[in-house]
Structures are given as C-alpha cells and as structure tokens.
C-alpha cells in the first residue's frame, strides 16, 4: 500500500486528534462535526500532549462491521483485550501501554491487558487467553509480522474484531483484522538518512544497528535509510550492519565490536533509541568524546532527546507510540457501524540540536 505522508515541521504539528477523529470517523460519513468527534485534552492542543496526528489518505480503503462480519457491540459495555509485545523496559512500550490504558480509563471501557515479554509464542497464548477471558474486541501490538494464523482463526470463530497498532501482521485487512494504525517506517528511515547526511557531510563509513528480525519495522526503516543514502549521498558507505534486537544492552555489545573492527567509523544509524543509547555507552567506554561518531536514531524517547542536548546523538526521528486515542476512536466508529480506514498512517516529528532542549517535554 502506497503510504503518503506529509513531512511535518520539527514538532510543530497541525492539530490533532480532531483531525485524526475526522479522518477515522468521516470515513464513515460520521454525523459528528470535527470538533465534536474528539476534542484535544482541555487546556492544551493534543499535539502538546504528544497525541498522534493522522495523515489523511482520501483514497484509502475502508472496513465496516458488516463487511467484517462483526456482531453489533456497544463499546461502552464491551471488554477490550490489549496484547503488548515487548517487555516494558523500553520507553516506547511503556508509553504505548500507558496510552491504551489511559484512553480506556477515560472512556470507562473495561480493559484486559497482557505482555508477551518479547516472546512471540507467549503473545500467541496471551491473545488466546484474552479471548478465553471474554474480550469482545482486541487491540494487538504485534511482535512479529508472521505466524498469526492460529489467533486469527480463534478470533474469527468468536467474531472478535482485531485492530492492529504499530507493527504490521501479514494477513488480510477487513477479514483478519479491521484496521492497521502505524507510522510510515520507510519515511522514518529516509528522514534518519537525511539527518545522517547532514551530520557527516555525506561522506565516510557508517554502520547500522538493525532492529529485531521478523517484523516490518526493521525491514522498512532499513530500506528507507539505504535508499535515501544511495539517492542523496553515495559517498556514505554502509560498511557494517548487525541486529541489536532493539535493546540497549545488545546495542552496546554490537557497537563495542564495531569500533574494534571499524575504528574509523564516522556514523551509526540505530533503528531505535534504546540501541542508540547502547551505542553511546560503548563509545563512552572506549573514551570517545560526544559527537566523535555521529549517531542517528528513531523513536523520540526522553533519554535520546536529552542525549542530543548532551552532544552524543545528532538526531532522532520520532515514532509516536501513543496509540490509545486513535485505537479507541477506530473501535468506536467500527462498533457504531461506520466504515473505518483499513490503514491509518500517523505523522511523526523529529529532534535535532536546534529543538532538542525546547521540545524535550514532548518526548516520552
Ligand atoms: C516501532 C516499534 C519499535 C520501536 C522500538 O513502531 O515497533 O519497537 O521503534 C520497539 O523501540 O522495540
């Protein structure tokens, strides 16, 4: 699916959840006006609260409860099951889970939660368990893209609709799942490449700390980055790439190996902040000074944005994990019989030396 995305200014976003709601709700010719659909938190724009902004996709396909074969449900009296993929050691996951819980609480919706602790087999059994406990609707943050068939069959047998957030599952929209809400990860990779080109002057040897294998985020962030480098800075050569599994510990270990084998490395593209912070620790341990090796990462966690202010990281592309409002708006519209977009692409900001200090409060 072609994903078009606006390139937002550095975190100066248009508003917000009302737009998002309009996109989600008006897809079904909703009767609410934009400002009724979902107001930003009182006293501030949702952008200040870091809520997700949707990139309208007028030509996108929709899904309705009838087409999906879902039974009529009143969200207010329903039980929603949330399956989280990775352990809550990564601020991305902490913020993501908090956003889902906060939105359920705001709406007074009963929420059952499970965390797979980064083990795919556990995520499969977690979802089966949520179904057994009576979940009427599921929100799933998948660890992997493949292997979901058993869960999809079990949910379909119980007519339990699934909304997927963050990572994509290889299945059929509006049959196996209702809607997929996520960032544009190829675009994130391209924007990270732009920051790397700026930081390095477009010449020299660079390395990639790859995310975990088996999911679209890693493949798409890698593709976006490499395509952009090839297009804009052929003088930058990727001479090393290895997975750091999206963890700080592995990111540090791999970087320690990297600087042994490639002492002249000029830049490191870490496919998430945690690995980027691991790389920083490795460089510190090797006696390097801040900025000696240019680090660019993706997520937008507080620690990484602070590391920009401290000179260790050159740039961070945001990957906004606050899926709660959009996920529940999608469930609400869907259970009211309104068509919802099968693909909802959110916009992400970015941080660099120019805005890190002033926008630190928007990081998570
Ligand atoms: C991206 C998400 C990634 C984060 C990592 O949306 O799937 O998984 O970038 C996390 O921090 O491990």
Tab-separated table of C-alpha atoms and ligand atoms in Angstrom:
chain	number	residue	atom	x	y	z
A	1	UNK	CA	0.000	0.000	0.000
A	2	UNK	CA	1.410	3.355	-1.019
A	3	UNK	CA	1.853	5.422	2.076
A	4	UNK	CA	1.904	9.125	1.508
A	5	UNK	CA	2.938	11.306	4.345
A	6	UNK	CA	3.395	14.994	4.913
A	7	UNK	CA	6.773	15.902	6.290
A	8	UNK	CA	5.768	17.803	9.422
A	9	UNK	CA	7.946	20.625	10.634
A	10	UNK	CA	10.073	19.803	13.646
A	11	UNK	CA	7.256	19.029	16.018
A	12	UNK	CA	5.131	21.986	15.011
A	13	UNK	CA	2.149	19.855	14.140
A	14	UNK	CA	-1.303	20.934	12.990
A	15	UNK	CA	-3.951	19.856	15.411
A	16	UNK	CA	-4.560	16.758	16.101
A	17	UNK	CA	-6.935	14.276	17.386
A	18	UNK	CA	-9.858	16.243	15.950
A	19	UNK	CA	-8.236	15.813	12.532
A	20	UNK	CA	-7.493	12.223	13.354
A	21	UNK	CA	-11.038	11.682	14.526
A	22	UNK	CA	-12.340	13.388	11.420
A	23	UNK	CA	-10.275	11.053	9.281
A	24	UNK	CA	-11.304	7.995	11.238
A	25	UNK	CA	-14.932	8.989	11.697
A	26	UNK	CA	-15.727	10.853	8.498
A	27	UNK	CA	-14.551	7.835	6.586
A	28	UNK	CA	-17.943	6.570	7.580
A	29	UNK	CA	-19.721	9.824	6.848
A	30	UNK	CA	-19.940	10.347	10.562
A	31	UNK	CA	-22.675	12.644	11.829
A	32	UNK	CA	-20.355	14.405	14.259
A	33	UNK	CA	-18.573	17.593	13.304
A	34	UNK	CA	-14.799	17.558	13.584
A	35	UNK	CA	-14.719	19.444	16.856
A	36	UNK	CA	-17.325	17.080	18.372
A	37	UNK	CA	-15.549	13.968	17.176
A	38	UNK	CA	-12.834	14.233	19.729
A	39	UNK	CA	-11.620	17.366	21.396
A	40	UNK	CA	-7.978	17.780	22.310
A	41	UNK	CA	-7.291	17.478	26.017
A	42	UNK	CA	-8.645	20.597	27.674
A	43	UNK	CA	-6.174	23.402	28.188
A	44	UNK	CA	-3.747	22.290	25.508
A	45	UNK	CA	-3.697	21.062	21.964
A	46	UNK	CA	-3.327	17.339	21.662
A	47	UNK	CA	-0.049	17.990	19.893
A	48	UNK	CA	1.264	19.350	23.183
A	49	UNK	CA	0.198	16.120	24.803
A	50	UNK	CA	2.100	14.325	22.063
A	51	UNK	CA	-1.005	12.667	20.662
A	52	UNK	CA	-0.851	11.151	17.214
A	53	UNK	CA	-1.765	13.103	14.095
A	54	UNK	CA	-3.177	11.187	11.132
A	55	UNK	CA	-2.106	11.673	7.536
A	56	UNK	CA	-5.421	11.757	5.651
A	57	UNK	CA	-5.469	9.171	2.876
A	58	UNK	CA	-8.576	10.060	0.838
A	59	UNK	CA	-8.151	7.110	-1.498
A	60	UNK	CA	-7.653	4.587	1.284
A	61	UNK	CA	-9.856	1.500	1.614
A	62	UNK	CA	-12.404	1.304	4.457
A	63	UNK	CA	-13.799	-1.529	6.540
A	64	UNK	CA	-17.278	-1.863	8.033
A	65	UNK	CA	-18.640	-4.186	10.707
A	66	UNK	CA	-20.969	-5.736	8.123
A	67	UNK	CA	-18.146	-6.417	5.668
A	68	UNK	CA	-16.068	-7.860	8.503
A	69	UNK	CA	-18.891	-9.994	9.821
A	70	UNK	CA	-18.754	-8.435	13.277
A	71	UNK	CA	-21.710	-8.503	15.615
A	72	UNK	CA	-23.081	-5.188	16.848
A	73	UNK	CA	-21.296	-4.173	20.057
A	74	UNK	CA	-21.658	-1.156	22.323
A	75	UNK	CA	-18.074	-0.169	23.090
A	76	UNK	CA	-19.130	1.311	26.430
A	77	UNK	CA	-20.239	-2.068	27.746
A	78	UNK	CA	-17.629	-4.119	25.893
A	79	UNK	CA	-14.421	-5.735	27.151
A	80	UNK	CA	-11.330	-4.791	25.162
A	81	UNK	CA	-8.234	-7.003	25.254
A	82	UNK	CA	-4.817	-5.406	24.684
A	83	UNK	CA	-1.834	-7.583	23.732
A	84	UNK	CA	1.531	-5.863	24.175
A	85	UNK	CA	4.567	-7.430	22.508
A	86	UNK	CA	7.763	-6.377	24.251
A	87	UNK	CA	8.668	-6.105	27.925
A	88	UNK	CA	8.048	-2.686	29.439
A	89	UNK	CA	11.782	-1.958	29.636
A	90	UNK	CA	11.711	0.225	26.525
A	91	UNK	CA	10.074	3.676	26.944
A	92	UNK	CA	8.377	3.101	23.597
A	93	UNK	CA	6.426	0.174	25.082
A	94	UNK	CA	5.827	1.923	28.393
A	95	UNK	CA	4.319	4.939	26.615
A	96	UNK	CA	2.316	2.738	24.235
A	97	UNK	CA	0.736	0.677	27.012
A	98	UNK	CA	0.050	3.802	29.094
A	99	UNK	CA	-1.718	5.423	26.150
A	100	UNK	CA	-4.029	2.427	25.697
A	101	UNK	CA	-4.775	2.196	29.420
A	102	UNK	CA	-5.348	5.955	29.757
A	103	UNK	CA	-7.803	6.043	26.853
A	104	UNK	CA	-9.729	3.010	28.141
A	105	UNK	CA	-9.900	4.682	31.540
A	106	UNK	CA	-11.043	8.000	30.043
A	107	UNK	CA	-13.822	6.174	28.197
A	108	UNK	CA	-14.738	3.871	31.095
A	109	UNK	CA	-14.128	0.815	28.925
A	110	UNK	CA	-13.158	-2.473	30.613
A	111	UNK	CA	-9.599	-3.374	29.523
A	112	UNK	CA	-7.773	-6.678	29.882
A	113	UNK	CA	-4.029	-6.488	29.197
A	114	UNK	CA	-1.211	-8.987	28.553
A	115	UNK	CA	2.502	-8.552	27.878
A	116	UNK	CA	4.407	-11.152	25.843
A	117	UNK	CA	7.793	-10.148	27.308
A	118	UNK	CA	9.264	-10.124	23.773
A	119	UNK	CA	8.415	-13.830	23.227
A	120	UNK	CA	6.223	-14.477	20.202
A	121	UNK	CA	4.891	-17.814	21.425
A	122	UNK	CA	3.737	-16.057	24.577
A	123	UNK	CA	1.986	-13.355	22.558
A	124	UNK	CA	0.001	-16.039	20.716
A	125	UNK	CA	-1.051	-17.626	24.012
A	126	UNK	CA	-1.732	-14.189	25.515
A	127	UNK	CA	-4.258	-13.403	22.792
A	128	UNK	CA	-5.874	-16.833	23.121
A	129	UNK	CA	-6.136	-16.095	26.851
A	130	UNK	CA	-7.735	-12.693	26.275
A	131	UNK	CA	-10.328	-14.372	24.060
A	132	UNK	CA	-10.965	-17.018	26.710
A	133	UNK	CA	-11.459	-14.276	29.290
A	134	UNK	CA	-14.225	-12.791	27.167
A	135	UNK	CA	-12.629	-9.969	25.182
A	136	UNK	CA	-15.208	-8.617	22.717
A	137	UNK	CA	-12.596	-6.560	20.807
A	138	UNK	CA	-8.798	-6.845	20.553
A	139	UNK	CA	-6.046	-4.274	20.155
A	140	UNK	CA	-2.784	-6.020	19.260
A	141	UNK	CA	0.750	-4.597	19.130
A	142	UNK	CA	2.394	-7.476	17.223
A	143	UNK	CA	5.952	-8.601	17.958
A	144	UNK	CA	6.321	-10.342	14.601
A	145	UNK	CA	4.663	-9.963	11.218
A	146	UNK	CA	4.112	-13.698	10.567
A	147	UNK	CA	2.650	-16.649	12.489
A	148	UNK	CA	-0.701	-15.106	13.449
A	149	UNK	CA	-2.981	-17.688	11.784
A	150	UNK	CA	-3.990	-19.568	14.981
A	151	UNK	CA	-5.005	-16.337	16.680
A	152	UNK	CA	-6.826	-15.016	13.642
A	153	UNK	CA	-8.824	-18.227	13.381
A	154	UNK	CA	-9.708	-18.180	17.093
A	155	UNK	CA	-10.785	-14.528	16.990
A	156	UNK	CA	-12.838	-15.050	13.825
A	157	UNK	CA	-14.580	-18.067	15.392
A	158	UNK	CA	-15.709	-15.791	18.220
A	159	UNK	CA	-16.427	-12.827	15.892
A	160	UNK	CA	-13.930	-10.715	17.838
A	161	UNK	CA	-12.614	-7.829	15.719
A	162	UNK	CA	-8.902	-7.013	15.895
A	163	UNK	CA	-7.269	-3.604	15.481
A	164	UNK	CA	-3.502	-3.808	14.996
A	165	UNK	CA	-1.187	-0.991	16.059
A	166	UNK	CA	2.474	-0.219	15.396
A	167	UNK	CA	3.809	-3.274	13.524
A	168	UNK	CA	2.015	-4.907	10.579
A	169	UNK	CA	0.814	-8.518	10.515
A	170	UNK	CA	0.879	-10.352	7.205
A	171	UNK	CA	-2.851	-11.007	6.944
A	172	UNK	CA	-5.910	-9.614	5.142
A	173	UNK	CA	-7.383	-6.255	6.123
A	174	UNK	CA	-11.104	-6.230	6.831
A	175	UNK	CA	-11.071	-10.016	7.115
A	176	UNK	CA	-8.344	-10.961	9.612
A	177	UNK	CA	-8.078	-7.530	11.203
A	178	UNK	CA	-10.133	-4.344	10.916
A	179	UNK	CA	-7.515	-1.658	10.725
A	180	UNK	CA	-3.749	-1.102	10.992
A	181	UNK	CA	-2.582	2.077	12.720
A	182	UNK	CA	1.129	2.894	12.413
A	183	UNK	CA	3.908	5.237	11.410
A	184	UNK	CA	5.428	5.256	7.938
A	185	UNK	CA	8.640	3.371	8.732
A	186	UNK	CA	10.185	3.756	5.268
A	187	UNK	CA	9.743	7.511	5.674
A	188	UNK	CA	11.363	7.334	9.106
A	189	UNK	CA	14.386	5.625	7.540
A	190	UNK	CA	14.608	8.290	4.839
A	191	UNK	CA	14.422	11.099	7.386
A	192	UNK	CA	17.094	9.393	9.501
A	193	UNK	CA	19.299	9.262	6.414
A	194	UNK	CA	18.781	12.998	5.879
A	195	UNK	CA	19.946	13.612	9.454
A	196	UNK	CA	22.950	11.292	8.954
A	197	UNK	CA	23.914	13.069	5.730
A	198	UNK	CA	23.740	16.425	7.483
A	199	UNK	CA	25.731	15.185	10.491
A	200	UNK	CA	28.510	13.544	8.458
A	201	UNK	CA	28.661	15.856	5.457
A	202	UNK	CA	27.623	12.920	3.281
A	203	UNK	CA	30.993	11.162	3.200
A	204	UNK	CA	32.618	8.334	5.157
A	205	UNK	CA	31.958	4.885	6.571
A	206	UNK	CA	28.757	4.293	8.561
A	207	UNK	CA	27.158	1.382	10.401
A	208	UNK	CA	23.574	0.269	11.015
A	209	UNK	CA	22.313	-1.227	14.271
A	210	UNK	CA	19.389	-3.170	12.853
A	211	UNK	CA	16.183	-3.696	14.812
A	212	UNK	CA	14.933	-7.168	15.746
A	213	UNK	CA	14.344	-9.576	12.860
A	214	UNK	CA	10.911	-10.754	11.694
A	215	UNK	CA	8.941	-7.512	11.649
A	216	UNK	CA	8.190	-4.836	9.062
A	217	UNK	CA	9.649	-2.013	11.166
A	218	UNK	CA	13.212	-3.274	10.794
A	219	UNK	CA	12.914	-4.031	7.086
A	220	UNK	CA	11.211	-0.723	6.297
A	221	UNK	CA	13.482	1.512	8.385
A	222	UNK	CA	16.477	-0.192	6.759
A	223	UNK	CA	15.045	0.162	3.249
A	224	UNK	CA	14.172	3.834	3.697
A	225	UNK	CA	17.610	4.634	5.080
A	226	UNK	CA	19.613	2.783	2.419
A	227	UNK	CA	17.502	4.071	-0.476
A	228	UNK	CA	17.938	7.651	0.671
A	229	UNK	CA	21.711	7.303	1.186
A	230	UNK	CA	22.053	5.807	-2.295
A	231	UNK	CA	19.947	8.632	-3.734
A	232	UNK	CA	21.452	11.586	-1.872
A	233	UNK	CA	24.919	10.645	-0.565
A	234	UNK	CA	26.679	7.864	-2.428
A	235	UNK	CA	29.856	8.984	-0.611
A	236	UNK	CA	28.437	7.451	2.587
A	237	UNK	CA	29.221	3.742	2.680
A	238	UNK	CA	27.437	1.253	4.959
A	239	UNK	CA	30.374	-0.969	5.969
A	240	UNK	CA	28.754	-2.759	8.925
A	241	UNK	CA	25.249	-3.834	9.908
A	242	UNK	CA	24.109	-6.141	12.692
A	243	UNK	CA	20.994	-6.517	14.772
A	244	UNK	CA	20.892	-5.058	18.244
A	245	UNK	CA	17.408	-6.561	18.775
A	246	UNK	CA	16.012	-3.110	19.646
A	247	UNK	CA	17.672	-3.384	23.098
A	248	UNK	CA	20.215	-1.122	24.800
A	249	UNK	CA	22.364	-3.999	26.033
A	250	UNK	CA	22.713	-5.583	22.589
A	251	UNK	CA	23.207	-2.171	21.002
A	252	UNK	CA	26.155	-1.584	23.338
A	253	UNK	CA	27.631	-5.043	22.715
A	254	UNK	CA	27.415	-4.717	18.942
A	255	UNK	CA	28.911	-1.216	19.000
A	256	UNK	CA	31.843	-2.453	21.100
A	257	UNK	CA	32.534	-4.998	18.345
A	258	UNK	CA	32.001	-2.344	15.682
A	259	UNK	CA	34.577	0.121	16.996
A	260	UNK	CA	37.097	-2.709	17.313
A	261	UNK	CA	36.608	-3.818	13.724
A	262	UNK	CA	35.940	-0.366	12.198
A	263	UNK	CA	37.872	2.202	14.303
A	264	UNK	CA	37.332	4.881	11.658
A	265	UNK	CA	33.538	4.602	11.672
A	266	UNK	CA	32.006	8.045	11.183
A	267	UNK	CA	28.319	7.427	11.877
A	268	UNK	CA	25.903	4.931	13.405
A	269	UNK	CA	22.234	4.628	12.393
A	270	UNK	CA	20.444	2.899	15.247
A	271	UNK	CA	16.942	1.729	14.303
A	272	UNK	CA	15.660	2.632	17.733
A	273	UNK	CA	16.682	4.912	20.595
A	274	UNK	CA	17.497	2.111	23.029
A	275	UNK	CA	20.175	0.737	20.685
A	276	UNK	CA	21.393	4.274	20.045
A	277	UNK	CA	21.841	4.813	23.776
A	278	UNK	CA	23.688	1.495	23.925
A	279	UNK	CA	25.985	2.761	21.200
A	280	UNK	CA	26.577	5.928	23.218
A	281	UNK	CA	27.566	3.810	26.241
A	282	UNK	CA	30.008	1.805	24.126
A	283	UNK	CA	31.596	4.955	22.697
A	284	UNK	CA	31.895	6.469	26.173
A	285	UNK	CA	33.503	3.240	27.393
A	286	UNK	CA	36.034	3.485	24.582
A	287	UNK	CA	36.981	7.013	25.645
A	288	UNK	CA	35.330	8.760	22.680
A	289	UNK	CA	34.085	12.341	23.010
A	290	UNK	CA	30.443	13.371	22.343
A	291	UNK	CA	29.910	13.758	18.611
A	292	UNK	CA	33.116	11.953	17.600
A	293	UNK	CA	30.846	9.363	15.974
A	294	UNK	CA	27.529	10.701	14.648
A	295	UNK	CA	24.541	8.750	15.997
A	296	UNK	CA	21.056	8.999	14.463
A	297	UNK	CA	18.161	7.046	15.956
A	298	UNK	CA	14.378	6.557	15.751
A	299	UNK	CA	11.715	6.748	18.484
A	300	UNK	CA	11.787	10.070	20.333
A	301	UNK	CA	12.339	8.865	23.911
A	302	UNK	CA	13.337	11.355	26.548
A	303	UNK	CA	16.775	9.831	27.140
A	304	UNK	CA	17.661	10.014	23.458
A	305	UNK	CA	16.482	13.598	23.061
A	306	UNK	CA	18.480	14.511	26.178
A	307	UNK	CA	21.494	12.815	24.531
A	308	UNK	CA	21.094	15.244	21.604
A	309	UNK	CA	21.305	18.132	24.075
A	310	UNK	CA	24.394	16.477	25.590
A	311	UNK	CA	26.041	16.154	22.180
A	312	UNK	CA	26.128	12.344	21.985
A	313	UNK	CA	23.295	11.902	19.471
A	314	UNK	CA	22.915	14.039	16.338
A	315	UNK	CA	19.274	13.421	15.540
A	316	UNK	CA	16.164	11.451	16.460
A	317	UNK	CA	13.189	10.731	14.202
A	318	UNK	CA	10.024	10.308	16.253
A	319	UNK	CA	7.978	7.110	16.211
A	320	UNK	CA	4.928	8.112	18.238
A	321	UNK	CA	3.631	5.207	20.384
A	322	UNK	CA	0.572	6.976	21.837
A	323	UNK	CA	-1.978	4.822	20.007
A	324	UNK	CA	-4.705	4.958	22.669
A	325	UNK	CA	-6.936	7.738	21.276
A	326	UNK	CA	-6.802	6.563	17.666
A	327	UNK	CA	-7.230	2.895	18.537
A	328	UNK	CA	-10.364	3.580	20.586
A	329	UNK	CA	-11.727	6.073	18.059
A	330	UNK	CA	-11.371	3.332	15.456
A	331	UNK	CA	-13.099	0.776	17.695
A	332	UNK	CA	-15.881	3.267	18.490
A	333	UNK	CA	-16.552	4.129	14.857
A	334	UNK	CA	-16.378	0.468	13.805
A	335	UNK	CA	-18.779	-0.756	16.523
A	336	UNK	CA	-21.189	2.034	15.577
A	337	UNK	CA	-21.335	0.558	12.089
A	338	UNK	CA	-19.280	3.339	10.472
A	339	UNK	CA	-16.590	2.454	7.908
A	340	UNK	CA	-13.034	2.945	9.225
A	341	UNK	CA	-9.808	3.182	7.187
A	342	UNK	CA	-8.022	-0.161	6.818
A	343	UNK	CA	-4.714	1.733	7.021
A	344	UNK	CA	-4.215	4.740	9.292
A	345	UNK	CA	-0.805	6.351	8.901
A	346	UNK	CA	0.350	8.721	11.614
A	347	UNK	CA	2.763	11.617	11.265
A	348	UNK	CA	5.986	11.727	13.288
A	349	UNK	CA	8.098	14.686	14.361
A	350	UNK	CA	11.860	14.902	14.668
A	351	UNK	CA	14.508	16.254	17.005
A	352	UNK	CA	17.960	17.688	16.396
A	353	UNK	CA	20.324	20.147	18.075
A	354	UNK	CA	18.056	23.034	17.122
A	355	UNK	CA	14.947	21.876	19.003
A	356	UNK	CA	16.012	19.136	21.436
A	357	UNK	CA	16.108	21.323	24.525
A	358	UNK	CA	12.878	23.237	23.825
A	359	UNK	CA	10.926	20.115	22.776
A	360	UNK	CA	12.287	17.679	25.364
A	361	UNK	CA	8.892	17.785	27.076
A	362	UNK	CA	7.244	16.254	24.002
A	363	UNK	CA	9.497	13.181	24.143
A	364	UNK	CA	8.253	10.121	26.025
B	1	LIG	C1	8.245	0.960	16.131
B	1	LIG	C2	8.285	-0.121	17.187
B	1	LIG	C3	9.695	-0.362	17.602
B	1	LIG	C4	10.313	0.834	18.293
B	1	LIG	C5	11.279	0.159	19.172
B	1	LIG	O1	6.952	1.382	15.915
B	1	LIG	O2	7.733	-1.328	16.699
B	1	LIG	O3	9.740	-1.446	18.513
B	1	LIG	O4	10.926	1.737	17.413
B	1	LIG	C6	10.478	-1.025	19.660
B	1	LIG	O5	11.744	0.956	20.219
B	1	LIG	O6	11.293	-2.049	20.100
